[in-house]
Coordinates of C-alpha atoms and ligand atoms in Angstrom, one line a residue:
X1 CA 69.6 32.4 -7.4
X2 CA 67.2 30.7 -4.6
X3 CA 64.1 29.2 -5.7
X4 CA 62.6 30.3 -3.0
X5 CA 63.4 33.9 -1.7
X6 CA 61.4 35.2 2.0
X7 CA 60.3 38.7 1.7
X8 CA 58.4 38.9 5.1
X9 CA 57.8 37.7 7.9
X10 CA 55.6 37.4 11.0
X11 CA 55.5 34.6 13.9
X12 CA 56.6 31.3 11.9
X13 CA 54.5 32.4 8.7
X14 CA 56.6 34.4 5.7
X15 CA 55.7 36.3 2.6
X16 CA 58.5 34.5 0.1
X17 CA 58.7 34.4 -3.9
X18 CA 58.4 30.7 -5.4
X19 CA 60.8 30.8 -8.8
X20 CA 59.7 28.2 -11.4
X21 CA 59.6 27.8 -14.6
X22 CA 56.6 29.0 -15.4
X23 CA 57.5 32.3 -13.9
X24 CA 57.0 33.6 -10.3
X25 CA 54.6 32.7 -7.5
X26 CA 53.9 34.8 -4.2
X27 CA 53.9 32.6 -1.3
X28 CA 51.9 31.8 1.0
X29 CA 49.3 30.9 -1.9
X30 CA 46.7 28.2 -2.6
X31 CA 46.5 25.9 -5.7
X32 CA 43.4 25.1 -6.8
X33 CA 42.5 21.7 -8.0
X34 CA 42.3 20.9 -11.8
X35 CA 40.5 18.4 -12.5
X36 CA 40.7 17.5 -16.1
X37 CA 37.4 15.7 -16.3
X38 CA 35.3 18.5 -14.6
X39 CA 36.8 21.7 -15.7
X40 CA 34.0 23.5 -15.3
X41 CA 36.1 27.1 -14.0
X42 CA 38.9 26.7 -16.5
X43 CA 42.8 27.0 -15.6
X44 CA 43.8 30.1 -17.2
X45 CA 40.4 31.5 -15.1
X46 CA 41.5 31.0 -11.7
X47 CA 43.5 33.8 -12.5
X48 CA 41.1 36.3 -11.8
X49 CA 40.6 34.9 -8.6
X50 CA 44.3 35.3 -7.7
X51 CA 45.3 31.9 -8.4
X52 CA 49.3 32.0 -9.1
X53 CA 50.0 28.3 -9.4
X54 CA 47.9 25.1 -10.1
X55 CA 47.9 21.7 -8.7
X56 CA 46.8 18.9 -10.7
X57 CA 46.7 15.3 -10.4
X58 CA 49.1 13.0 -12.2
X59 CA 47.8 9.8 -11.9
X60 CA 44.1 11.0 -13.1
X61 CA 45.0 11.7 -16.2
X62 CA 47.8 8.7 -16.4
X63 CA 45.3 6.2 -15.6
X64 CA 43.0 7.4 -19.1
X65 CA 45.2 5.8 -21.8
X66 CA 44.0 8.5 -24.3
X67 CA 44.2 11.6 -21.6
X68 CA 47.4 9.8 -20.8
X69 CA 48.4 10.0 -24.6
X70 CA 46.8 13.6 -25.5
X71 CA 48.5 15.2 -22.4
X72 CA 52.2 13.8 -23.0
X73 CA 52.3 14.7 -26.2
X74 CA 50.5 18.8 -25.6
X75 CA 52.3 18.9 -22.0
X76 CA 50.1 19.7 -19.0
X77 CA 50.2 24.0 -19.7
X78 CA 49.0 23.5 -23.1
X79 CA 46.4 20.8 -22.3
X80 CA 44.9 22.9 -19.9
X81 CA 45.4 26.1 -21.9
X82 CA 47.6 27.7 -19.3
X83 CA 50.8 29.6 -18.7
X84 CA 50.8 29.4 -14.9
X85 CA 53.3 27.1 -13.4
X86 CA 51.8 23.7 -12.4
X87 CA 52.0 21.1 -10.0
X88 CA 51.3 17.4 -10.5
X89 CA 50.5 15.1 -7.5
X90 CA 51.5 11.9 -8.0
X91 CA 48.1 11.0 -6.8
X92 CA 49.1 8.8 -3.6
X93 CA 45.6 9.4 -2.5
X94 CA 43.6 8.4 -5.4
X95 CA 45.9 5.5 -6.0
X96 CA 44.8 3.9 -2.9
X97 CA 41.0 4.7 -3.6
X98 CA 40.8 3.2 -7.3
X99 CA 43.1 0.6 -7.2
X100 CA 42.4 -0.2 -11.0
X101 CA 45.9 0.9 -13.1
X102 CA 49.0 0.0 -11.0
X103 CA 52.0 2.4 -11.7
X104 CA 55.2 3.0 -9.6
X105 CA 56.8 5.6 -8.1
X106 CA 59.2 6.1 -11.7
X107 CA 56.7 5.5 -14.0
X108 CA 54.6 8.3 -12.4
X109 CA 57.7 10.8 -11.7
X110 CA 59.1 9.9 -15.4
X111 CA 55.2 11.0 -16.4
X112 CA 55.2 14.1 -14.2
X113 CA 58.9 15.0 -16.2
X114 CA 57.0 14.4 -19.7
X115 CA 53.7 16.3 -19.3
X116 CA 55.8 19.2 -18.1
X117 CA 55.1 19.3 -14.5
X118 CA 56.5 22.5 -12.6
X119 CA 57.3 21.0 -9.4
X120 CA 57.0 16.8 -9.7
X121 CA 55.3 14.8 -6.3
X122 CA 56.9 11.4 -5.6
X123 CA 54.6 8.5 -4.6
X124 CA 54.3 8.6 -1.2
X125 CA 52.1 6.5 1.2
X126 CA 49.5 8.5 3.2
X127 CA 49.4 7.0 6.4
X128 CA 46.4 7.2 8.0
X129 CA 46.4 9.2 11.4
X130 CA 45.8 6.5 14.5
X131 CA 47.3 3.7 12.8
X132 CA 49.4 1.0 15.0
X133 CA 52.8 2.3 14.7
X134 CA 54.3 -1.0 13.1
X135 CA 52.2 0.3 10.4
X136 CA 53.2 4.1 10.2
X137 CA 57.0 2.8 10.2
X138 CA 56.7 0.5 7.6
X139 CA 55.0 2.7 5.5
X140 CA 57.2 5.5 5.9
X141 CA 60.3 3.5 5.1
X142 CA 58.6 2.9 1.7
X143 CA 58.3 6.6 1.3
X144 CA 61.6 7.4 2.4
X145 CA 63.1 5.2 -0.1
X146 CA 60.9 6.2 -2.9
X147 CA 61.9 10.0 -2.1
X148 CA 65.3 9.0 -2.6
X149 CA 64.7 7.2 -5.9
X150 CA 62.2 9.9 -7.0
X151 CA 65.5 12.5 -6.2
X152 CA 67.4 10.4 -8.7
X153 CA 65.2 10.2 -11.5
X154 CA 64.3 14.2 -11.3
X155 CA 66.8 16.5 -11.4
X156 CA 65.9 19.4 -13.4
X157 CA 62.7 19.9 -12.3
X158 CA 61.4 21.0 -9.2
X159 CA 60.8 18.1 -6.7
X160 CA 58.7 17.8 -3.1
X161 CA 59.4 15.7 -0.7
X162 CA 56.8 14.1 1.0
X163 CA 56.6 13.8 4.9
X164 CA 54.6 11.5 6.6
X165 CA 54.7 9.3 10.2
X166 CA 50.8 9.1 10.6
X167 CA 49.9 11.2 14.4
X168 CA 53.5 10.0 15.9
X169 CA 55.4 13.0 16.3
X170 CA 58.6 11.6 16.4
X171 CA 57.7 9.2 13.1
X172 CA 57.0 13.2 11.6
X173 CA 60.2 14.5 13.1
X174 CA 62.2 11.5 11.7
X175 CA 60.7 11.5 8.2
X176 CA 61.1 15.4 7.9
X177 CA 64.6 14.7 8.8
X178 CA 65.3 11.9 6.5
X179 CA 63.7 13.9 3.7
X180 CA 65.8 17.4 4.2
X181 CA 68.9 15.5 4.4
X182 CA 68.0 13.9 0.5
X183 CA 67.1 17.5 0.1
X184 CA 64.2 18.9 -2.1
X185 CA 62.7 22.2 -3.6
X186 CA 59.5 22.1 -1.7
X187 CA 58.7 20.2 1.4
X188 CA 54.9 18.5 1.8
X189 CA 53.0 17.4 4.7
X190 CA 50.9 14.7 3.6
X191 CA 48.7 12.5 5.4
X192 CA 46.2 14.8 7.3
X193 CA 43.0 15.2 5.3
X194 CA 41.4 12.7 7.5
X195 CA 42.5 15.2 10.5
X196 CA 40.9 18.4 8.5
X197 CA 37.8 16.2 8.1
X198 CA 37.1 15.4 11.5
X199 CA 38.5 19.1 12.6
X200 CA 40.8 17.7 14.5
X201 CA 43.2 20.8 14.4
X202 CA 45.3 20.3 17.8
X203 CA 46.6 17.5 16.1
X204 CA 47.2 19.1 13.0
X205 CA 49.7 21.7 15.3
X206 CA 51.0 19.1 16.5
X207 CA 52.0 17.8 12.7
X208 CA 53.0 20.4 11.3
X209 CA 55.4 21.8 14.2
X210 CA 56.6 18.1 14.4
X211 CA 57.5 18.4 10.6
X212 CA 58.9 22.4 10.5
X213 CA 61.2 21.6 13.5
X214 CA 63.0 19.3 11.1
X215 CA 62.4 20.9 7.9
X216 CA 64.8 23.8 6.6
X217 CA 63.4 27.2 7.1
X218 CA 64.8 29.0 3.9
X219 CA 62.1 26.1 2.2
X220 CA 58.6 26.2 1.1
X221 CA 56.0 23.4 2.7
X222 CA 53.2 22.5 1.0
X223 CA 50.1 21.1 3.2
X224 CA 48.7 18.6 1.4
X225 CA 44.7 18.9 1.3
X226 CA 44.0 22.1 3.0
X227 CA 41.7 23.9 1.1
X228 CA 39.2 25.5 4.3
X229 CA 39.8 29.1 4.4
X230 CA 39.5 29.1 7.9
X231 CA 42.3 27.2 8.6
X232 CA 44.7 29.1 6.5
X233 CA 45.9 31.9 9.2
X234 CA 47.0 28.8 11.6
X235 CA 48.7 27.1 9.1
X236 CA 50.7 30.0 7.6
X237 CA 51.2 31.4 11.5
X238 CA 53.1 27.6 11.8
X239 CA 55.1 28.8 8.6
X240 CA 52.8 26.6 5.9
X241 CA 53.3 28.5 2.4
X242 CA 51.4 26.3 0.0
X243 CA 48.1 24.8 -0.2
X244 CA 45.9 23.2 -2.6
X245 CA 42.1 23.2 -3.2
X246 CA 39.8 20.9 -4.3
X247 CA 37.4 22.4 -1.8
X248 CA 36.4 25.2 -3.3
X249 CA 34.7 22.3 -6.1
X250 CA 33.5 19.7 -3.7
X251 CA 32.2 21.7 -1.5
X252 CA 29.9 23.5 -3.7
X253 CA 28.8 20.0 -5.1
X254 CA 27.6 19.0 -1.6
X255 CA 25.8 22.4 -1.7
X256 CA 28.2 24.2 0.9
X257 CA 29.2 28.1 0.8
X258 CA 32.5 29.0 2.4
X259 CA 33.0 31.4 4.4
X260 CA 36.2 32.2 6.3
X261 CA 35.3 31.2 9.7
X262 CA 33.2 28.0 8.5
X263 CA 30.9 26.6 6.1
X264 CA 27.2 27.1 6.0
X265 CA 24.5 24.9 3.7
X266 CA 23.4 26.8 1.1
X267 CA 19.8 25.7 1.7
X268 CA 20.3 27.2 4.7
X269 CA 21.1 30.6 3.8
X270 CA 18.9 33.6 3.9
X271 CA 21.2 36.3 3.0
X272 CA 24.4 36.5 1.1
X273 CA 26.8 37.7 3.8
X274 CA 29.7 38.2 0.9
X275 CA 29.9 40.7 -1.3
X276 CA 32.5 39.1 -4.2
X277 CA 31.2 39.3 -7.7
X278 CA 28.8 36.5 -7.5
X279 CA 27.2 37.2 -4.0
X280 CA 26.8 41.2 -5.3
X281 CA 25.1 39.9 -8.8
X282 CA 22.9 36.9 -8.2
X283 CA 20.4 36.5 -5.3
X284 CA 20.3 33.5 -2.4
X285 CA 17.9 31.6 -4.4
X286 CA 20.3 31.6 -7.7
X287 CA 23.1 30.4 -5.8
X288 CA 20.8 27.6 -4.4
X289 CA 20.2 26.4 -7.1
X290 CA 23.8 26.6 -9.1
X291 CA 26.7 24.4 -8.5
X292 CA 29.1 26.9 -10.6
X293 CA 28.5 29.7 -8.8
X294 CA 28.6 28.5 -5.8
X295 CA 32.1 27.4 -6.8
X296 CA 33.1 30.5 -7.9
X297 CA 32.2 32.1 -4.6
X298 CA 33.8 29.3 -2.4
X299 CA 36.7 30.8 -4.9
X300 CA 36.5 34.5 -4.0
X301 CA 36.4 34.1 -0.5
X302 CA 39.0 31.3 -0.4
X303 CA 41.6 34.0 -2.2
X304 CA 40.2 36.5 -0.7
X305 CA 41.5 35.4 3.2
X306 CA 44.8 34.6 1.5
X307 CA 45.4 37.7 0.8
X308 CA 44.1 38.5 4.2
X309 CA 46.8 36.2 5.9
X310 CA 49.0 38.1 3.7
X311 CA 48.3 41.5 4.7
X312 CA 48.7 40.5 8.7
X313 CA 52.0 39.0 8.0
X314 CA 53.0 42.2 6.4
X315 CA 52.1 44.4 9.1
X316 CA 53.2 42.1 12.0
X317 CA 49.6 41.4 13.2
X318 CA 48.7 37.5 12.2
X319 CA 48.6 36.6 16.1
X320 CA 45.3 38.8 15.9
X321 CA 44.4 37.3 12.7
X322 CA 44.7 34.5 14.0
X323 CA 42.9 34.8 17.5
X324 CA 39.9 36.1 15.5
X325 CA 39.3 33.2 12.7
X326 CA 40.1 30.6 16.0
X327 CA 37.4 32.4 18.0
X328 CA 34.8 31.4 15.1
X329 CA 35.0 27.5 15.9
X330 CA 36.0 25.4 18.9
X331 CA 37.8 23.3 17.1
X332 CA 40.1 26.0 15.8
X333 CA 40.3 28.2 19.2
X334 CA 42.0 24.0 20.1
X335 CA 44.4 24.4 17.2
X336 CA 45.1 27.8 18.5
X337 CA 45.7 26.5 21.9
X338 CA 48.2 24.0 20.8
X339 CA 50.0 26.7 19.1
X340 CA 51.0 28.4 22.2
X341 CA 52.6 25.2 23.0
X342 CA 55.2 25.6 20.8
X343 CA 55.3 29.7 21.7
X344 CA 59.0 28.5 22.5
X345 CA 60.0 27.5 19.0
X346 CA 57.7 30.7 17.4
X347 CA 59.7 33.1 19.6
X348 CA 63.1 32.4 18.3
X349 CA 61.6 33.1 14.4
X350 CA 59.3 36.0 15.5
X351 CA 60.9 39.8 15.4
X352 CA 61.6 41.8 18.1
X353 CA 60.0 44.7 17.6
X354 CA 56.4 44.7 15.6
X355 CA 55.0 47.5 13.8
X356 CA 51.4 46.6 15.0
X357 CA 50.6 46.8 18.7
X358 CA 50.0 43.8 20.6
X359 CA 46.4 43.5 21.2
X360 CA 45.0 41.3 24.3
X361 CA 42.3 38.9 22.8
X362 CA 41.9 36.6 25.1
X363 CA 43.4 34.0 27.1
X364 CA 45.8 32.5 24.3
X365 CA 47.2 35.9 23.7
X366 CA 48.6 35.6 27.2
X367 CA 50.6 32.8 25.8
X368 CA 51.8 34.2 22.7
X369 CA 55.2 34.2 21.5
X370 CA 55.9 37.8 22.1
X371 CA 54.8 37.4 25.6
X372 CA 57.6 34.4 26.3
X373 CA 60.4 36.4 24.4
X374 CA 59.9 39.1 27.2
X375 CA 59.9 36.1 29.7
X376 CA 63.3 35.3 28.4
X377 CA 64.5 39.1 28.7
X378 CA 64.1 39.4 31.9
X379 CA 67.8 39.0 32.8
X380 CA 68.4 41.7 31.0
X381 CA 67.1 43.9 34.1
X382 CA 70.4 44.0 36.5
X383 CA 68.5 45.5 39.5
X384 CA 70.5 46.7 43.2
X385 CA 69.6 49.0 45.5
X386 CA 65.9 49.5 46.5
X387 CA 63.5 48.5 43.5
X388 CA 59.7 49.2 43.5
X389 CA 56.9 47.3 41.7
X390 CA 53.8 48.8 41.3
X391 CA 50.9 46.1 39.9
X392 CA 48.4 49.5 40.8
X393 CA 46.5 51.6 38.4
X394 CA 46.6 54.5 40.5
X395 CA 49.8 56.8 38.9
X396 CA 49.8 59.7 41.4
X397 CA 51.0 57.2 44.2
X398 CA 53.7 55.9 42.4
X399 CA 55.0 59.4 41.9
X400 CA 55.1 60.4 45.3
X401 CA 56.8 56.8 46.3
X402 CA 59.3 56.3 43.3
X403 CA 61.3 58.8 44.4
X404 CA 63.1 56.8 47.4
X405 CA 63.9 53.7 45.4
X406 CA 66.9 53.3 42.5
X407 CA 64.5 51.5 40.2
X408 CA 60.4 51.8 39.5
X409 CA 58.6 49.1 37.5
X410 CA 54.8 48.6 36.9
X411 CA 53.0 46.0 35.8
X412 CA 51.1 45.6 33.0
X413 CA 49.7 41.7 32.1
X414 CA 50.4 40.1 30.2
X415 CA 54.0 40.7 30.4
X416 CA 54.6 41.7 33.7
X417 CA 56.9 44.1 35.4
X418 CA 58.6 47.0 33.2
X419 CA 60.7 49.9 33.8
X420 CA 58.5 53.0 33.8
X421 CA 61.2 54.4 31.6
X422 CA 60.1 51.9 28.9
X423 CA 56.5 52.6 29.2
X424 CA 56.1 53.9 25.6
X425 CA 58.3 50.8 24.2
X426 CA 57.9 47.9 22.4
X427 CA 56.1 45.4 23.7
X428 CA 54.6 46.8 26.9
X429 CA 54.5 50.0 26.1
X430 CA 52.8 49.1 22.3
X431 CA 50.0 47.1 23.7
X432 CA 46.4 47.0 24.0
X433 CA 44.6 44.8 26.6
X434 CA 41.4 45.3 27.7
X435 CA 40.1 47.3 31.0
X436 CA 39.2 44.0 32.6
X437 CA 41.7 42.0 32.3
X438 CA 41.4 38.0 32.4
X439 CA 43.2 36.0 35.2
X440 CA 45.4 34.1 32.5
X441 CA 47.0 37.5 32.2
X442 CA 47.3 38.3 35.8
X443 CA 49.1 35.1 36.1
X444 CA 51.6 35.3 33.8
X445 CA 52.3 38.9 34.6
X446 CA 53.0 37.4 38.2
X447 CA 55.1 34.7 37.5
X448 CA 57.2 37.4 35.2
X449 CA 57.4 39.8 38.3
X450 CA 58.6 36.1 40.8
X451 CA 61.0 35.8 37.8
X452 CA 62.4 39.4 38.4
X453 CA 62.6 38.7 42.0
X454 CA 64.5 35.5 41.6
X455 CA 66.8 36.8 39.0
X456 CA 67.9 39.8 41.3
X457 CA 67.4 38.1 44.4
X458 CA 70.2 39.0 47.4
X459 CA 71.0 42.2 45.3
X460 CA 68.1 44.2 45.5
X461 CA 65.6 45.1 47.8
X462 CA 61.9 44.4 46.9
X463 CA 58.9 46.7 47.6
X464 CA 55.5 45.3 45.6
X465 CA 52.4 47.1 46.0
X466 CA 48.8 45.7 44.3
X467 CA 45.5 47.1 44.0
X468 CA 41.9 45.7 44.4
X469 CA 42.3 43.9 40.7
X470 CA 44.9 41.6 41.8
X471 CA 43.4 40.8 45.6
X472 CA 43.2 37.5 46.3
X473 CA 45.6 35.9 43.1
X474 CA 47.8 32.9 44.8
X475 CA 50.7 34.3 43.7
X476 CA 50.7 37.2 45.8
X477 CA 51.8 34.6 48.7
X478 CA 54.7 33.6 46.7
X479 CA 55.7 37.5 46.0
X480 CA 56.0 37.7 49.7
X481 CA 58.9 35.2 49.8
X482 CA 61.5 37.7 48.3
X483 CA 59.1 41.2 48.6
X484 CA 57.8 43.3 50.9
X485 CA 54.3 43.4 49.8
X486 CA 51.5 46.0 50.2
X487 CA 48.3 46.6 49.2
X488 CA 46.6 49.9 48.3
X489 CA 43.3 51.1 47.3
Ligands
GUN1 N1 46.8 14.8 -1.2 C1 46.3 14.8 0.1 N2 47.1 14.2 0.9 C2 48.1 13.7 0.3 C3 49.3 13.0 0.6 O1 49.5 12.6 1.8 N3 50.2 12.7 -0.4 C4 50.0 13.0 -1.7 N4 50.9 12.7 -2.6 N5 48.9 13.7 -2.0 C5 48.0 14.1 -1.1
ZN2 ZN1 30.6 35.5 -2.4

């Protein structure tokens, strides 16, 4: 049976079921952060919060001779009192910060085997984004052979292999390569907290895509550090299905609440605009002063958007999802925009047909995936004869004129011309856009319609006919090239 079975899906992002063995997980999920020396919200807690899985950090408790001693002997579920499957990182990250116990990749992979670990993390080397790229190539050669060893030494146990390349895409293309052809249970993106700290999220796109293009689809990818709500509809839409947080913890220590478009300063807060069970039984002033609950809030809301980003991948509608959360930060609405980069890689995962209409919500949704499939269907039209296009909102016109011409299409942005015969079909006929519509729409639903007329150019005959709304758009001019073109009231 697959360890990793996909039970939904929507744009790149899927519903899947994680087998370990420590049962089940639903996927896309977030792992919260144990941290053995803090535990103040205990393991087998976070399950109230709709934690499935754990992540915990192997070389924390390594580098404490007695934790080190207590833990291998327990193993990690009993030590932390907890039947949920867990993951150990290797701690890469904290190795680099403390510097004080050495250990190599086997010792920390044999440890991982002995404390129980569900799914074992190599040592990689985060590369820091911007680095020279002597540096990010030297590095990554270091973690490609340690993935290799680490593949050798763990066998039974679920393994992740560790991408990396720093911010050069094709160092990320290469390493994802190099580490699907050793081949591993889960796939992690590593190397970016620096990028989710400075919000630098166009870049993070451009990671991630750099990474999946490479990766195999039927496999879960963990992104390593990612704890922000806010984030989490991108990163699932870009087909990310695991995530770990520490945030929820250190956020609430520097006094922050979360909420899922951003983070506000609990000093700064004169409502609680939440309701989860700490926000609807304690007051602003008890949360000021009261690192725990803060946490535990940070916790609610973090779980609570997952299962948000889980319900739009469900019903086909995590472009919206994701249009609104973007829309709450600048920042994001750039990650967004980068997205639509890749529309061409999204649209050969996405489905055809959606349940949920397609709702206009602003200039990225002109650029959406579903909106270049259509782009790239418009061969399917085999037009002759004498063909009308109507980019007019006036309907009584269009009936007294369609009857002289073999075919009748309108216009509707963002996707351009349509048979009228399909104007109750999917995609056109099943979306939403608002009664002003923005230019970014007008233009794209023009270059569909030139794309018509090229594609059926010297075999039909072209009337076009615009309204007021469209006066004035440059492409108009171009129409004229293969169209006779006429405006109307
Ligand atoms: N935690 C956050 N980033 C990383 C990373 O790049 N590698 C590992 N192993 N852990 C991380
Ligand atoms: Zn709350």
């Amino acid at each position: 049976m697959p360890e990793f079975e996909i039970l939904h899906k929507d744009l790149m992002g899927r519903i899947g079921k994680l087998r370990t063995a420590h049962g089940n997980v639903e996927t896309p999920t977030i792992m919260p952060v144990i941290n053995p020396n803090l535990m103040s919200i205990k393991a087998e807690e976070m399950k109230k919060y709709g934690a499935e899985m754990l992540i915990a950090n192997a070389y924390i408790i390594y580098r404490k001779v007695n934790l080190r001693e207590e833990v291998v002997k327990e193993g990690i579920h009993s030590f932390l009192e907890c039947k949920m499957p867990i993951m150990t990182d290797s701690g890469s990250y904290q190795l680099s910060e403390y510097k004080d116990v050495e250990v190599s990749n086997k010792e920390i992979l044999e440890f991982q085997q002995r404390i129980g670990s569900d799914v074992c993390v190599p040592l990689d080397i985060p590369t820091a984004p911007n680095v020279k790229r002597e540096r990010a190539k030297d590095d990554l050669e270091v973690t490609v052979s340690r993935m290799r060893e680490a593949r050798s030494i763990i066998q039974n146990e679920m393994l992740a292999g560790v991408v990396q390349g720093s911010t050069f895409l094709d160092l990320r293309g290469e390493s994802a390569k190099r580490v699907a052809e050793i081949g591993f249970d889960v796939y992690a993106i590593g190397g970016v907290v620096p990028l989710l700290e400075s919000y630098k999220f166009d870049t993070l796109v451009d990671i991630i895509m750099a990474s999946k293009m490479n990766l195999p689809l039927n496999a879960p990818v963990h992104l390593f550090g990612a704890g922000h709500p806010m984030l989490f509809p991108l990163a699932v839409a870009l087909g990310c299905d695991l995530f770990d947080s520490a945030a929820y913890a250190i956020y609430a220590k520097g006094k922050r609440y979360i909420t899922s478009d951003g983070t506000r300063k609990v000093d700064d807060l004169h409502y609680l605009p939440c309701s989860c069970p700490v926000c609807s039984s304690y007051s602003v002033n008890e949360l000021k002063e009261s690192e725990d609950l803060l946490a535990s809030h940070n916790l609610w809301v973090t779980f609570e958007e997952m299962r948000m980003v889980k319900q739009n991948i469900a019903e086909g509608s995590l472009w919206e999802l994701c249009e609104r959360r973007c829309r709450a930060y600048p920042a994001l609405l750039n990650g967004l925009k980068q997205v639509t980069k890749y529309a061409w890689v999204i649209e050969k995962y996405d489905a055809s047909t959606k349940k949920h209409p397609f709702f206009y919500l602003g200039a990225t949704s002109a650029h959406r995936p579903e909106v270049l499939k259509y782009f790239y269907r418009l061969n399917r039209f085999k037009l002759s004869g004498n063909v009308l296009i109507t980019a007019t909102v006036g309907s009584k016109e269009k009936e007294v004129e369609s009857g002289n011409y073999d075919h009748v299409f309108s216009v509707k942005p963002p996707f351009g011309p349509y048979p009228v015969e399909l104007a109750e079909s999917y995609p056109v006929g099943q979306s939403e856009i608002p009664a002003e519509i923005d230019n970014e729409a007008k233009t794209v639903a023009l270059q569909n319609v030139l794309k018509l007329l090229e594609l059926n150019k010297g075999k039909a005959k072209f009337v076009f006919l615009y309204d007021s709304s469209w006066e004035g758009h440059p492409l108009i001019e171009e129409i004229e090239k293969y169209a006779e073109v006429g405006r109307r009231k």
